[in-house]
PDB file of C-alpha atoms and ligand atoms in Angstrom:
ATOM      1  CA  MET A 902      -7.448  -2.712  17.859  1.00  0.00           C
ATOM      2  CA  THR A 903      -8.137  -5.581  15.752  1.00  0.00           C
ATOM      3  CA  LEU A 904      -9.283  -5.933  12.231  1.00  0.00           C
ATOM      4  CA  GLU A 905     -10.880  -8.939  11.112  1.00  0.00           C
ATOM      5  CA  ILE A 906     -11.560  -9.763   7.483  1.00  0.00           C
ATOM      6  CA  GLN A 907     -13.799 -13.278   7.114  1.00  0.00           C
ATOM      7  CA  ASN A 908     -14.008 -15.355   4.105  1.00  0.00           C
ATOM      8  CA  VAL A 909     -14.900 -11.545   2.152  1.00  0.00           C
ATOM      9  CA  SER A 910     -15.928 -11.625  -1.711  1.00  0.00           C
ATOM     10  CA  LYS A 911     -16.688  -8.703  -4.115  1.00  0.00           C
ATOM     11  CA  LEU A 912     -18.207  -9.689  -7.039  1.00  0.00           C
ATOM     12  CA  TYR A 913     -18.641  -6.871  -9.733  1.00  0.00           C
ATOM     13  CA  ASN A 914     -20.071  -8.544 -12.762  1.00  0.00           C
ATOM     14  CA  ARG A 915     -21.807 -11.840 -13.248  1.00  0.00           C
ATOM     15  CA  ASN A 916     -18.244 -13.660 -12.827  1.00  0.00           C
ATOM     16  CA  LYS A 917     -15.879 -11.024 -12.279  1.00  0.00           C
ATOM     17  CA  TYR A 918     -14.298 -10.912  -8.719  1.00  0.00           C
ATOM     18  CA  GLY A 919     -12.235  -8.263  -7.452  1.00  0.00           C
ATOM     19  CA  LEU A 920     -11.964  -9.986  -4.442  1.00  0.00           C
ATOM     20  CA  LYS A 921     -12.589 -13.891  -3.808  1.00  0.00           C
ATOM     21  CA  ASP A 922     -12.920 -15.560  -0.305  1.00  0.00           C
ATOM     22  CA  PHE A 923     -10.229 -13.193   1.465  1.00  0.00           C
ATOM     23  CA  SER A 924      -9.426 -13.871   5.083  1.00  0.00           C
ATOM     24  CA  LEU A 925      -6.917 -11.496   7.340  1.00  0.00           C
ATOM     25  CA  ARG A 926      -6.473 -10.401  10.827  1.00  0.00           C
ATOM     26  CA  ILE A 927      -4.922  -7.579  11.379  1.00  0.00           C
ATOM     27  CA  ASP A 928      -3.477  -5.963  14.744  1.00  0.00           C
ATOM     28  CA  LYS A 929      -1.795  -2.693  15.331  1.00  0.00           C
ATOM     29  CA  GLY A 930       1.270  -1.767  13.379  1.00  0.00           C
ATOM     30  CA  ILE A 931       2.130  -1.097   9.596  1.00  0.00           C
ATOM     31  CA  LEU A 932       0.804  -3.310   7.474  1.00  0.00           C
ATOM     32  CA  GLY A 933       2.166  -3.330   3.661  1.00  0.00           C
ATOM     33  CA  LEU A 934      -0.167  -4.507   0.881  1.00  0.00           C
ATOM     34  CA  LEU A 935       1.589  -5.621  -2.095  1.00  0.00           C
ATOM     35  CA  GLY A 936       0.062  -6.757  -5.276  1.00  0.00           C
ATOM     36  CA  PRO A 937       0.453  -6.094  -9.052  1.00  0.00           C
ATOM     37  CA  ASN A 938      -2.293  -3.704 -10.569  1.00  0.00           C
ATOM     38  CA  GLY A 939      -5.839  -5.757 -10.573  1.00  0.00           C
ATOM     39  CA  ALA A 940      -4.853  -7.559  -7.584  1.00  0.00           C
ATOM     40  CA  GLY A 941      -7.802  -6.420  -5.757  1.00  0.00           C
ATOM     41  CA  LYS A 942      -6.095  -4.029  -3.132  1.00  0.00           C
ATOM     42  CA  SER A 943      -8.222  -1.273  -3.748  1.00  0.00           C
ATOM     43  CA  THR A 944     -11.064  -3.367  -3.549  1.00  0.00           C
ATOM     44  CA  LEU A 945     -10.278  -4.586  -0.302  1.00  0.00           C
ATOM     45  CA  LEU A 946      -9.306  -1.219   1.357  1.00  0.00           C
ATOM     46  CA  LYS A 947     -12.420   0.261   0.018  1.00  0.00           C
ATOM     47  CA  MET A 948     -14.508  -2.213   1.603  1.00  0.00           C
ATOM     48  CA  ILE A 949     -12.729  -1.782   4.912  1.00  0.00           C
ATOM     49  CA  ALA A 950     -13.248   1.964   4.941  1.00  0.00           C
ATOM     50  CA  THR A 951     -17.205   1.060   4.100  1.00  0.00           C
ATOM     51  CA  VAL A 952     -16.826   2.924   0.871  1.00  0.00           C
ATOM     52  CA  SER A 953     -18.445  -0.284  -0.730  1.00  0.00           C
ATOM     53  CA  LYS A 954     -19.579  -3.350   0.910  1.00  0.00           C
ATOM     54  CA  PRO A 955     -18.522  -7.208   0.326  1.00  0.00           C
ATOM     55  CA  THR A 956     -20.747  -9.298  -1.475  1.00  0.00           C
ATOM     56  CA  GLU A 957     -20.048 -12.022   0.922  1.00  0.00           C
ATOM     57  CA  GLY A 958     -18.424 -12.239   4.216  1.00  0.00           C
ATOM     58  CA  ILE A 959     -17.423 -10.225   7.285  1.00  0.00           C
ATOM     59  CA  ILE A 960     -15.579  -7.265   8.321  1.00  0.00           C
ATOM     60  CA  SER A 961     -15.186  -6.744  11.865  1.00  0.00           C
ATOM     61  CA  LEU A 962     -13.184  -3.816  14.077  1.00  0.00           C
ATOM     62  CA  ASN A 963     -13.139  -4.976  17.506  1.00  0.00           C
ATOM     63  CA  LYS A 964     -15.579  -7.280  16.978  1.00  0.00           C
ATOM     64  CA  ASN A 965     -18.249  -4.886  15.702  1.00  0.00           C
ATOM     65  CA  ASN A 966     -19.280  -5.927  12.186  1.00  0.00           C
ATOM     66  CA  ILE A 967     -18.727  -2.684  10.051  1.00  0.00           C
ATOM     67  CA  VAL A 968     -20.598  -3.934   6.937  1.00  0.00           C
ATOM     68  CA  LYS A 969     -23.508  -3.495   9.033  1.00  0.00           C
ATOM     69  CA  ASP A 970     -22.555  -0.413  11.529  1.00  0.00           C
ATOM     70  CA  ALA A 971     -20.594   1.586   8.970  1.00  0.00           C
ATOM     71  CA  ASN A 972     -20.419   4.514  11.658  1.00  0.00           C
ATOM     72  CA  TYR A 973     -18.247   2.400  14.410  1.00  0.00           C
ATOM     73  CA  MET A 974     -15.493   2.124  11.901  1.00  0.00           C
ATOM     74  CA  ARG A 975     -15.759   5.659  10.417  1.00  0.00           C
ATOM     75  CA  LYS A 976     -15.425   7.297  13.496  1.00  0.00           C
ATOM     76  CA  GLN A 977     -11.971   6.087  13.735  1.00  0.00           C
ATOM     77  CA  LEU A 978     -11.369   6.240  10.563  1.00  0.00           C
ATOM     78  CA  GLY A 979      -8.867   8.113   7.987  1.00  0.00           C
ATOM     79  CA  PHE A 980      -8.579   7.136   4.401  1.00  0.00           C
ATOM     80  CA  LEU A 981      -7.019   8.316   1.361  1.00  0.00           C
ATOM     81  CA  PRO A 982      -8.240   6.701  -1.628  1.00  0.00           C
ATOM     82  CA  GLN A 983      -6.270   5.792  -4.863  1.00  0.00           C
ATOM     83  CA  ASP A 984      -8.136   8.231  -7.126  1.00  0.00           C
ATOM     84  CA  PHE A 985      -8.072  10.992  -4.389  1.00  0.00           C
ATOM     85  CA  GLY A 986      -9.085  14.238  -6.019  1.00  0.00           C
ATOM     86  CA  VAL A 987      -8.764  17.483  -4.501  1.00  0.00           C
ATOM     87  CA  TYR A 988     -10.973  20.652  -5.447  1.00  0.00           C
ATOM     88  CA  PRO A 989      -8.539  22.435  -7.789  1.00  0.00           C
ATOM     89  CA  ASN A 990     -10.283  25.708  -6.747  1.00  0.00           C
ATOM     90  CA  LEU A 991     -10.214  25.395  -3.087  1.00  0.00           C
ATOM     91  CA  ASN A 992      -7.565  26.452  -0.462  1.00  0.00           C
ATOM     92  CA  THR A 993      -6.077  24.117   1.984  1.00  0.00           C
ATOM     93  CA  TYR A 994      -7.950  25.782   4.854  1.00  0.00           C
ATOM     94  CA  GLU A 995     -11.433  25.653   3.029  1.00  0.00           C
ATOM     95  CA  PHE A 996     -10.888  22.335   1.813  1.00  0.00           C
ATOM     96  CA  LEU A 997      -9.911  20.770   5.240  1.00  0.00           C
ATOM     97  CA  GLU A 998     -13.026  22.337   6.596  1.00  0.00           C
ATOM     98  CA  TYR A 999     -15.426  21.008   4.473  1.00  0.00           C
ATOM     99  CA  MET A1000     -13.638  17.488   5.074  1.00  0.00           C
ATOM    100  CA  ALA A1001     -14.009  18.224   8.679  1.00  0.00           C
ATOM    101  CA  ALA A1002     -17.898  18.773   8.109  1.00  0.00           C
ATOM    102  CA  MET A1003     -17.875  15.609   6.064  1.00  0.00           C
ATOM    103  CA  LYS A1004     -16.579  13.476   8.954  1.00  0.00           C
ATOM    104  CA  GLY A1005     -18.456  15.518  11.811  1.00  0.00           C
ATOM    105  CA  VAL A1006     -15.403  16.860  13.149  1.00  0.00           C
ATOM    106  CA  GLY A1007     -15.849  20.449  14.481  1.00  0.00           C
ATOM    107  CA  GLY A1008     -16.305  22.416  17.684  1.00  0.00           C
ATOM    108  CA  ALA A1009     -13.576  24.745  19.034  1.00  0.00           C
ATOM    109  CA  ASN A1010     -10.795  22.481  18.639  1.00  0.00           C
ATOM    110  CA  LEU A1011     -10.631  22.380  14.394  1.00  0.00           C
ATOM    111  CA  LYS A1012      -8.861  25.607  13.959  1.00  0.00           C
ATOM    112  CA  PRO A1013      -5.879  24.781  16.303  1.00  0.00           C
ATOM    113  CA  ARG A1014      -6.168  21.084  14.784  1.00  0.00           C
ATOM    114  CA  ILE A1015      -5.934  22.373  11.240  1.00  0.00           C
ATOM    115  CA  LYS A1016      -3.347  24.752  12.187  1.00  0.00           C
ATOM    116  CA  GLN A1017      -1.130  21.590  13.617  1.00  0.00           C
ATOM    117  CA  LEU A1018      -1.741  19.892  10.714  1.00  0.00           C
ATOM    118  CA  LEU A1019      -0.696  22.211   8.594  1.00  0.00           C
ATOM    119  CA  GLU A1020       2.649  22.819  10.376  1.00  0.00           C
ATOM    120  CA  GLY A1021       3.062  19.189  10.858  1.00  0.00           C
ATOM    121  CA  LEU A1022       2.927  18.437   6.867  1.00  0.00           C
ATOM    122  CA  ASN A1023       4.890  21.988   6.133  1.00  0.00           C
ATOM    123  CA  LEU A1024       1.712  23.305   4.185  1.00  0.00           C
ATOM    124  CA  MET A1025       1.359  26.502   5.986  1.00  0.00           C
ATOM    125  CA  GLU A1026       3.092  28.763   3.489  1.00  0.00           C
ATOM    126  CA  VAL A1027       0.843  27.712   0.622  1.00  0.00           C
ATOM    127  CA  ALA A1028      -2.582  26.937   2.532  1.00  0.00           C
ATOM    128  CA  LYS A1029      -4.261  29.947   0.899  1.00  0.00           C
ATOM    129  CA  LYS A1030      -3.691  29.414  -2.550  1.00  0.00           C
ATOM    130  CA  PRO A1031      -5.674  27.306  -4.464  1.00  0.00           C
ATOM    131  CA  ILE A1032      -4.763  23.440  -4.345  1.00  0.00           C
ATOM    132  CA  GLY A1033      -4.958  23.275  -8.327  1.00  0.00           C
ATOM    133  CA  SER A1034      -1.792  25.304  -8.017  1.00  0.00           C
ATOM    134  CA  TYR A1035       0.235  22.880  -6.025  1.00  0.00           C
ATOM    135  CA  SER A1036       2.370  20.037  -6.827  1.00  0.00           C
ATOM    136  CA  GLY A1037       1.965  16.367  -6.742  1.00  0.00           C
ATOM    137  CA  GLY A1038       3.752  16.096  -3.405  1.00  0.00           C
ATOM    138  CA  MET A1039       1.912  19.112  -1.862  1.00  0.00           C
ATOM    139  CA  LYS A1040      -1.304  17.590  -3.026  1.00  0.00           C
ATOM    140  CA  GLN A1041      -0.514  14.454  -1.310  1.00  0.00           C
ATOM    141  CA  ARG A1042       0.284  16.034   1.760  1.00  0.00           C
ATOM    142  CA  VAL A1043      -3.381  17.886   1.994  1.00  0.00           C
ATOM    143  CA  GLY A1044      -4.561  14.396   1.183  1.00  0.00           C
ATOM    144  CA  ILE A1045      -2.961  13.253   4.329  1.00  0.00           C
ATOM    145  CA  ALA A1046      -3.787  16.121   6.464  1.00  0.00           C
ATOM    146  CA  GLN A1047      -7.629  15.312   5.457  1.00  0.00           C
ATOM    147  CA  VAL A1048      -6.818  11.941   6.569  1.00  0.00           C
ATOM    148  CA  LEU A1049      -5.528  12.823   9.971  1.00  0.00           C
ATOM    149  CA  LEU A1050      -7.949  15.340  11.100  1.00  0.00           C
ATOM    150  CA  ASN A1051     -10.189  13.383  13.118  1.00  0.00           C
ATOM    151  CA  ASN A1052      -7.322  11.665  15.058  1.00  0.00           C
ATOM    152  CA  PRO A1053      -7.873   8.124  13.474  1.00  0.00           C
ATOM    153  CA  LYS A1054      -7.232   5.086  14.921  1.00  0.00           C
ATOM    154  CA  ILE A1055      -7.198   3.126  11.618  1.00  0.00           C
ATOM    155  CA  ILE A1056      -5.718   4.641   8.704  1.00  0.00           C
ATOM    156  CA  ILE A1057      -5.577   3.324   5.191  1.00  0.00           C
ATOM    157  CA  PHE A1058      -3.629   4.830   2.318  1.00  0.00           C
ATOM    158  CA  ASP A1059      -3.864   3.661  -1.238  1.00  0.00           C
ATOM    159  CA  GLU A1060      -1.128   3.978  -3.499  1.00  0.00           C
ATOM    160  CA  PRO A1061       0.013   7.059  -1.408  1.00  0.00           C
ATOM    161  CA  THR A1062       3.650   6.870  -3.218  1.00  0.00           C
ATOM    162  CA  VAL A1063       2.248   7.480  -6.733  1.00  0.00           C
ATOM    163  CA  GLY A1064       3.461  10.593  -8.702  1.00  0.00           C
ATOM    164  CA  LEU A1065       5.873  11.369  -5.820  1.00  0.00           C
ATOM    165  CA  ASP A1066       9.176  12.071  -6.235  1.00  0.00           C
ATOM    166  CA  PRO A1067      12.302  10.269  -4.364  1.00  0.00           C
ATOM    167  CA  GLU A1068      12.665  12.890  -1.878  1.00  0.00           C
ATOM    168  CA  GLU A1069       8.877  12.918  -1.222  1.00  0.00           C
ATOM    169  CA  ARG A1070       8.835   9.541  -0.593  1.00  0.00           C
ATOM    170  CA  VAL A1071      11.210   9.428   1.905  1.00  0.00           C
ATOM    171  CA  ARG A1072       9.165  11.721   3.817  1.00  0.00           C
ATOM    172  CA  PHE A1073       5.984  10.150   3.681  1.00  0.00           C
ATOM    173  CA  ARG A1074       7.798   7.108   4.800  1.00  0.00           C
ATOM    174  CA  ASN A1075       8.864   9.077   8.022  1.00  0.00           C
ATOM    175  CA  LEU A1076       5.377  10.325   8.359  1.00  0.00           C
ATOM    176  CA  ILE A1077       3.848   6.887   8.449  1.00  0.00           C
ATOM    177  CA  SER A1078       6.549   5.570  11.116  1.00  0.00           C
ATOM    178  CA  ASP A1079       5.328   8.686  12.971  1.00  0.00           C
ATOM    179  CA  LEU A1080       1.728   7.835  13.292  1.00  0.00           C
ATOM    180  CA  ALA A1081       1.839   3.993  14.308  1.00  0.00           C
ATOM    181  CA  ASN A1082       1.958   3.937  17.470  1.00  0.00           C
ATOM    182  CA  ASP A1083      -1.290   2.728  18.720  1.00  0.00           C
ATOM    183  CA  CYS A1084      -3.056   2.470  15.623  1.00  0.00           C
ATOM    184  CA  ILE A1085      -3.441   0.170  12.600  1.00  0.00           C
ATOM    185  CA  VAL A1086      -2.183   1.573   9.484  1.00  0.00           C
ATOM    186  CA  ILE A1087      -2.595  -0.269   6.105  1.00  0.00           C
ATOM    187  CA  LEU A1088      -0.703   1.097   2.920  1.00  0.00           C
ATOM    188  CA  SER A1089      -1.133  -0.613  -0.451  1.00  0.00           C
ATOM    189  CA  SER A1090       1.418  -0.231  -3.303  1.00  0.00           C
ATOM    190  CA  HIS A1091       2.653  -2.310  -6.545  1.00  0.00           C
ATOM    191  CA  ILE A1092       6.178  -1.198  -5.666  1.00  0.00           C
ATOM    192  CA  VAL A1093       8.027  -3.538  -2.823  1.00  0.00           C
ATOM    193  CA  SER A1094      10.520  -0.426  -1.892  1.00  0.00           C
ATOM    194  CA  ASP A1095       7.755   1.971  -1.002  1.00  0.00           C
ATOM    195  CA  ILE A1096       6.647  -0.342   1.528  1.00  0.00           C
ATOM    196  CA  ASP A1097       9.845  -2.904   2.798  1.00  0.00           C
ATOM    197  CA  THR A1098      11.543  -0.124   5.288  1.00  0.00           C
ATOM    198  CA  ILE A1099       8.440   0.478   6.852  1.00  0.00           C
ATOM    199  CA  ALA A1100       6.022  -2.346   7.100  1.00  0.00           C
ATOM    200  CA  ASP A1101       5.838  -4.464  10.440  1.00  0.00           C
ATOM    201  CA  LYS A1102       3.575  -7.216   8.305  1.00  0.00           C
ATOM    202  CA  VAL A1103       3.453  -7.798   4.555  1.00  0.00           C
ATOM    203  CA  VAL A1104      -0.024  -9.162   2.759  1.00  0.00           C
ATOM    204  CA  ILE A1105       0.766 -10.261  -1.023  1.00  0.00           C
ATOM    205  CA  MET A1106      -1.723 -10.902  -3.014  1.00  0.00           C
ATOM    206  CA  LYS A1107      -3.137 -11.531  -6.747  1.00  0.00           C
ATOM    207  CA  ASN A1108      -6.078 -12.185  -8.532  1.00  0.00           C
ATOM    208  CA  GLY A1109      -8.331 -11.074  -5.786  1.00  0.00           C
ATOM    209  CA  THR A1110      -6.822 -13.261  -3.173  1.00  0.00           C
ATOM    210  CA  LEU A1111      -4.328 -13.507  -0.644  1.00  0.00           C
ATOM    211  CA  ILE A1112      -0.821 -15.458  -1.455  1.00  0.00           C
ATOM    212  CA  THR A1113       0.883 -14.956   1.832  1.00  0.00           C
ATOM    213  CA  HIS A1114       1.013 -12.810   5.034  1.00  0.00           C
ATOM    214  CA  GLY A1115       3.540 -12.917   7.590  1.00  0.00           C
ATOM    215  CA  SER A1116       6.690 -10.384   8.979  1.00  0.00           C
ATOM    216  CA  GLN A1117       9.110  -9.302   5.894  1.00  0.00           C
ATOM    217  CA  ASP A1118      11.622 -12.320   7.508  1.00  0.00           C
ATOM    218  CA  ASP A1119       8.542 -14.898   7.242  1.00  0.00           C
ATOM    219  CA  ILE A1120       7.937 -13.745   3.788  1.00  0.00           C
ATOM    220  CA  ILE A1121      11.726 -13.524   2.655  1.00  0.00           C
ATOM    221  CA  LYS A1122      12.281 -17.529   3.877  1.00  0.00           C
ATOM    222  CA  ASN A1123      10.306 -18.201   0.661  1.00  0.00           C
ATOM    223  CA  VAL A1124      13.401 -17.694  -1.382  1.00  0.00           C
ATOM    224  CA  THR A1125      16.143 -18.176   1.072  1.00  0.00           C
ATOM    225  CA  ASN A1126      19.192 -19.880  -0.597  1.00  0.00           C
ATOM    226  CA  THR A1127      17.579 -19.386  -4.574  1.00  0.00           C
ATOM    227  CA  VAL A1128      18.938 -16.356  -5.162  1.00  0.00           C
ATOM    228  CA  PHE A1129      21.942 -15.880  -7.608  1.00  0.00           C
ATOM    229  CA  GLU A1130      23.449 -13.725  -9.663  1.00  0.00           C
ATOM    230  CA  THR A1131      25.169 -14.489 -13.152  1.00  0.00           C
ATOM    231  CA  THR A1132      26.559 -12.995 -16.106  1.00  0.00           C
ATOM    232  CA  ILE A1133      25.254 -13.946 -19.296  1.00  0.00           C
ATOM    233  CA  LYS A1134      25.155 -12.479 -22.958  1.00  0.00           C
ATOM    234  CA  ASN A1135      22.804  -9.851 -24.469  1.00  0.00           C
ATOM    235  CA  GLU A1136      21.551 -12.415 -26.891  1.00  0.00           C
ATOM    236  CA  GLU A1137      20.930 -15.142 -24.234  1.00  0.00           C
ATOM    237  CA  LEU A1138      18.329 -13.143 -22.136  1.00  0.00           C
ATOM    238  CA  ALA A1139      15.489 -14.203 -23.604  1.00  0.00           C
ATOM    239  CA  ASN A1140      16.182 -17.637 -23.466  1.00  0.00           C
ATOM    240  CA  PHE A1141      17.052 -17.274 -19.799  1.00  0.00           C
ATOM    241  CA  LYS A1142      13.761 -15.516 -18.913  1.00  0.00           C
ATOM    242  CA  ALA A1143      11.835 -18.321 -20.487  1.00  0.00           C
ATOM    243  CA  GLN A1144      14.001 -20.894 -18.120  1.00  0.00           C
ATOM    244  CA  HIS A1145      14.194 -18.690 -14.937  1.00  0.00           C
ATOM    245  CA  ILE A1146      12.632 -16.488 -12.677  1.00  0.00           C
ATOM    246  CA  VAL A1147      14.359 -13.123 -13.423  1.00  0.00           C
ATOM    247  CA  VAL A1148      14.380 -10.688 -10.617  1.00  0.00           C
ATOM    248  CA  SER A1149      16.384  -7.878 -12.257  1.00  0.00           C
ATOM    249  CA  THR A1150      19.079  -7.295 -14.977  1.00  0.00           C
ATOM    250  CA  THR A1151      21.624  -4.691 -15.089  1.00  0.00           C
ATOM    251  CA  ARG A1152      24.193  -4.006 -18.057  1.00  0.00           C
ATOM    252  CA  LYS A1153      27.988  -4.512 -17.418  1.00  0.00           C
ATOM    253  CA  ASP A1154      30.908  -4.394 -20.121  1.00  0.00           C
ATOM    254  CA  GLY A1155      28.707  -5.645 -22.611  1.00  0.00           C
ATOM    255  CA  HIS A1156      27.488  -8.419 -20.722  1.00  0.00           C
ATOM    256  CA  MET A1157      23.980  -8.810 -18.814  1.00  0.00           C
ATOM    257  CA  MET A1158      23.574  -9.217 -15.130  1.00  0.00           C
ATOM    258  CA  VAL A1159      20.936 -11.176 -14.061  1.00  0.00           C
ATOM    259  CA  ARG A1160      19.597 -11.772 -10.551  1.00  0.00           C
ATOM    260  CA  TYR A1161      16.964 -14.762 -10.807  1.00  0.00           C
ATOM    261  CA  ILE A1162      15.658 -17.215  -8.413  1.00  0.00           C
ATOM    262  CA  THR A1163      16.569 -21.050  -8.752  1.00  0.00           C
ATOM    263  CA  GLU A1164      16.971 -24.491  -7.129  1.00  0.00           C
ATOM    264  CA  ASN A1165      19.728 -25.104  -9.557  1.00  0.00           C
ATOM    265  CA  PRO A1166      21.764 -22.577  -9.923  1.00  0.00           C
ATOM    266  CA  LEU A1167      24.311 -22.491 -12.677  1.00  0.00           C
ATOM    267  CA  GLU A1168      28.058 -23.223 -11.997  1.00  0.00           C
ATOM    268  CA  ASN A1169      29.179 -19.746 -12.161  1.00  0.00           C
ATOM    269  CA  ALA A1170      26.174 -18.223 -10.041  1.00  0.00           C
ATOM    270  CA  THR A1171      26.875 -16.168  -7.149  1.00  0.00           C
ATOM    271  CA  GLU A1172      24.637 -16.675  -4.602  1.00  0.00           C
ATOM    272  CA  MET A1173      22.808 -13.462  -2.950  1.00  0.00           C
ATOM    273  CA  GLU A1174      21.236 -12.427  -0.095  1.00  0.00           C
ATOM    274  CA  ALA A1175      17.647 -12.786  -0.647  1.00  0.00           C
ATOM    275  CA  SER A1176      15.436  -9.639  -0.541  1.00  0.00           C
ATOM    276  CA  LEU A1177      11.270  -8.960   0.095  1.00  0.00           C
ATOM    277  CA  GLU A1178      11.708  -8.171  -3.716  1.00  0.00           C
ATOM    278  CA  ASP A1179      13.176 -11.419  -4.527  1.00  0.00           C
ATOM    279  CA  ALA A1180      10.458 -13.271  -2.781  1.00  0.00           C
ATOM    280  CA  TYR A1181       7.354 -11.098  -4.111  1.00  0.00           C
ATOM    281  CA  LEU A1182       8.647 -11.476  -7.597  1.00  0.00           C
ATOM    282  CA  TYR A1183       8.756 -15.370  -7.128  1.00  0.00           C
ATOM    283  CA  LEU A1184       5.306 -15.638  -5.321  1.00  0.00           C
ATOM    284  CA  THR A1185       3.539 -13.307  -7.895  1.00  0.00           C
ATOM    285  CA  LYS A1186       5.289 -15.164 -10.643  1.00  0.00           C
ATOM    286  CA  THR A1187       4.563 -18.596  -9.239  1.00  0.00           C
ATOM    287  CA  ASN A1188       1.113 -18.300  -7.727  1.00  0.00           C
TER     288      ASN A1188
HETATM  289  N1  LIG B 888     -15.999  -1.013 -10.390  1.00  0.00           N
HETATM  290  C1  LIG B 888     -15.509  -2.035 -10.844  1.00  0.00           C
HETATM  291  N2  LIG B 888     -16.272  -2.750 -11.962  1.00  0.00           N
HETATM  292  C2  LIG B 888     -15.861  -3.981 -12.191  1.00  0.00           C
HETATM  293  N3  LIG B 888     -14.530  -4.474 -12.281  1.00  0.00           N
HETATM  294  C3  LIG B 888     -13.521  -3.798 -11.162  1.00  0.00           C
HETATM  295  C4  LIG B 888     -14.146  -2.407 -10.649  1.00  0.00           C
HETATM  296  N4  LIG B 888     -13.336  -2.060  -9.809  1.00  0.00           N
HETATM  297  C5  LIG B 888     -12.174  -3.150 -10.036  1.00  0.00           C
HETATM  298  N5  LIG B 888     -12.436  -4.043 -10.890  1.00  0.00           N
HETATM  299  C6  LIG B 888     -11.785  -5.037 -11.311  1.00  0.00           C
HETATM  300  O1  LIG B 888     -11.405  -5.935  -9.994  1.00  0.00           O
HETATM  301  C7  LIG B 888      -9.997  -6.540  -9.989  1.00  0.00           C
HETATM  302  C8  LIG B 888      -9.514  -5.682  -9.004  1.00  0.00           C
HETATM  303  O2  LIG B 888      -9.085  -4.357  -9.231  1.00  0.00           O
HETATM  304  P1  LIG B 888      -8.392  -3.276  -7.660  1.00  0.00           P
HETATM  305  O3  LIG B 888      -9.035  -3.810  -6.485  1.00  0.00           O
HETATM  306  O4  LIG B 888      -8.343  -1.588  -8.259  1.00  0.00           O
HETATM  307  O5  LIG B 888      -6.893  -3.595  -7.729  1.00  0.00           O
HETATM  308  P2  LIG B 888      -5.903  -2.747  -7.521  1.00  0.00           P
HETATM  309  O6  LIG B 888      -6.003  -2.016  -6.286  1.00  0.00           O
HETATM  310  O7  LIG B 888      -4.742  -4.012  -6.827  1.00  0.00           O
HETATM  311  O8  LIG B 888      -5.020  -2.520  -8.755  1.00  0.00           O
HETATM  312  C9  LIG B 888      -9.195  -5.498 -11.570  1.00  0.00           C
HETATM  313  O9  LIG B 888      -9.452  -6.782 -12.480  1.00  0.00           O
HETATM  314  C10 LIG B 888     -10.320  -4.933 -11.606  1.00  0.00           C
HETATM  315  O10 LIG B 888     -10.132  -4.716 -13.518  1.00  0.00           O
HETATM  316 MG1  LIG B 889      -5.917   0.150  -6.785  1.00  0.00          MG
END
């Protein structure tokens, strides 16, 4: 499985690019796509999923140009869009049968496949109730069932953890790790902790362009030996932030603990072990 994105741009309006001259090669495994809101994550994922077409450039899956031959992608694809709306009046069976028809999945295998997914995703008990009555996490599991209906080889989740509580996030993470055997899984988020425990490779993007990609270790190397923690007075914070890249602040005994990135640490600063979050903040603030 190889997905190749070559010099892809998406022009929305006369001079508004959603994505600009973006190139990346993706092999099997879990790819975490990280970027602040407006970075172009959804723009990119929709083009990979053949929901929209690039203005320029080529996207190919196993050397097949999917801009020209969208069906080659669609047959192997499972896609959970960011704005995945379910049909509130349908129950889960009805919805999955409808989605199966849309994907061209049918035959004698369909009913057992649906049953297997409902059991796997712990939806059996509620499957006959209307989806409109489900919690956020239950709706998302219906979305995941839809993604997996056709045993996809390339699986795309756009901001799948939005609206999930911490327990549901953990459950989702475990599920993704199980999926990734032989597939390409792409997972987008603007929150580092959503992907840092599961992604084999990470892409960081901003303003429609790629800032960096690589293993988590590769990316963390950008900030090795530059992450420090120190204590300042509350009233010094604004000034401190103007002069340093601050990753996080916590209050402690009337003081402020700041974690920050610097080449020239203050004398009383303690060096910290660099994390993906540190690298992400550094790279998105300096690019
Ligand atoms: N349909 C559209 N028409 C015009 N501009 C759009 C459209 N969709 C997205 N954009 C713009 O393209 C940029 C990238 O958006 P998007 O891909 O949604 O980013 P992300 O998913 O990373 O938050 C943003 O500046 C956004 O406002
Ligand atoms: Mg988005």
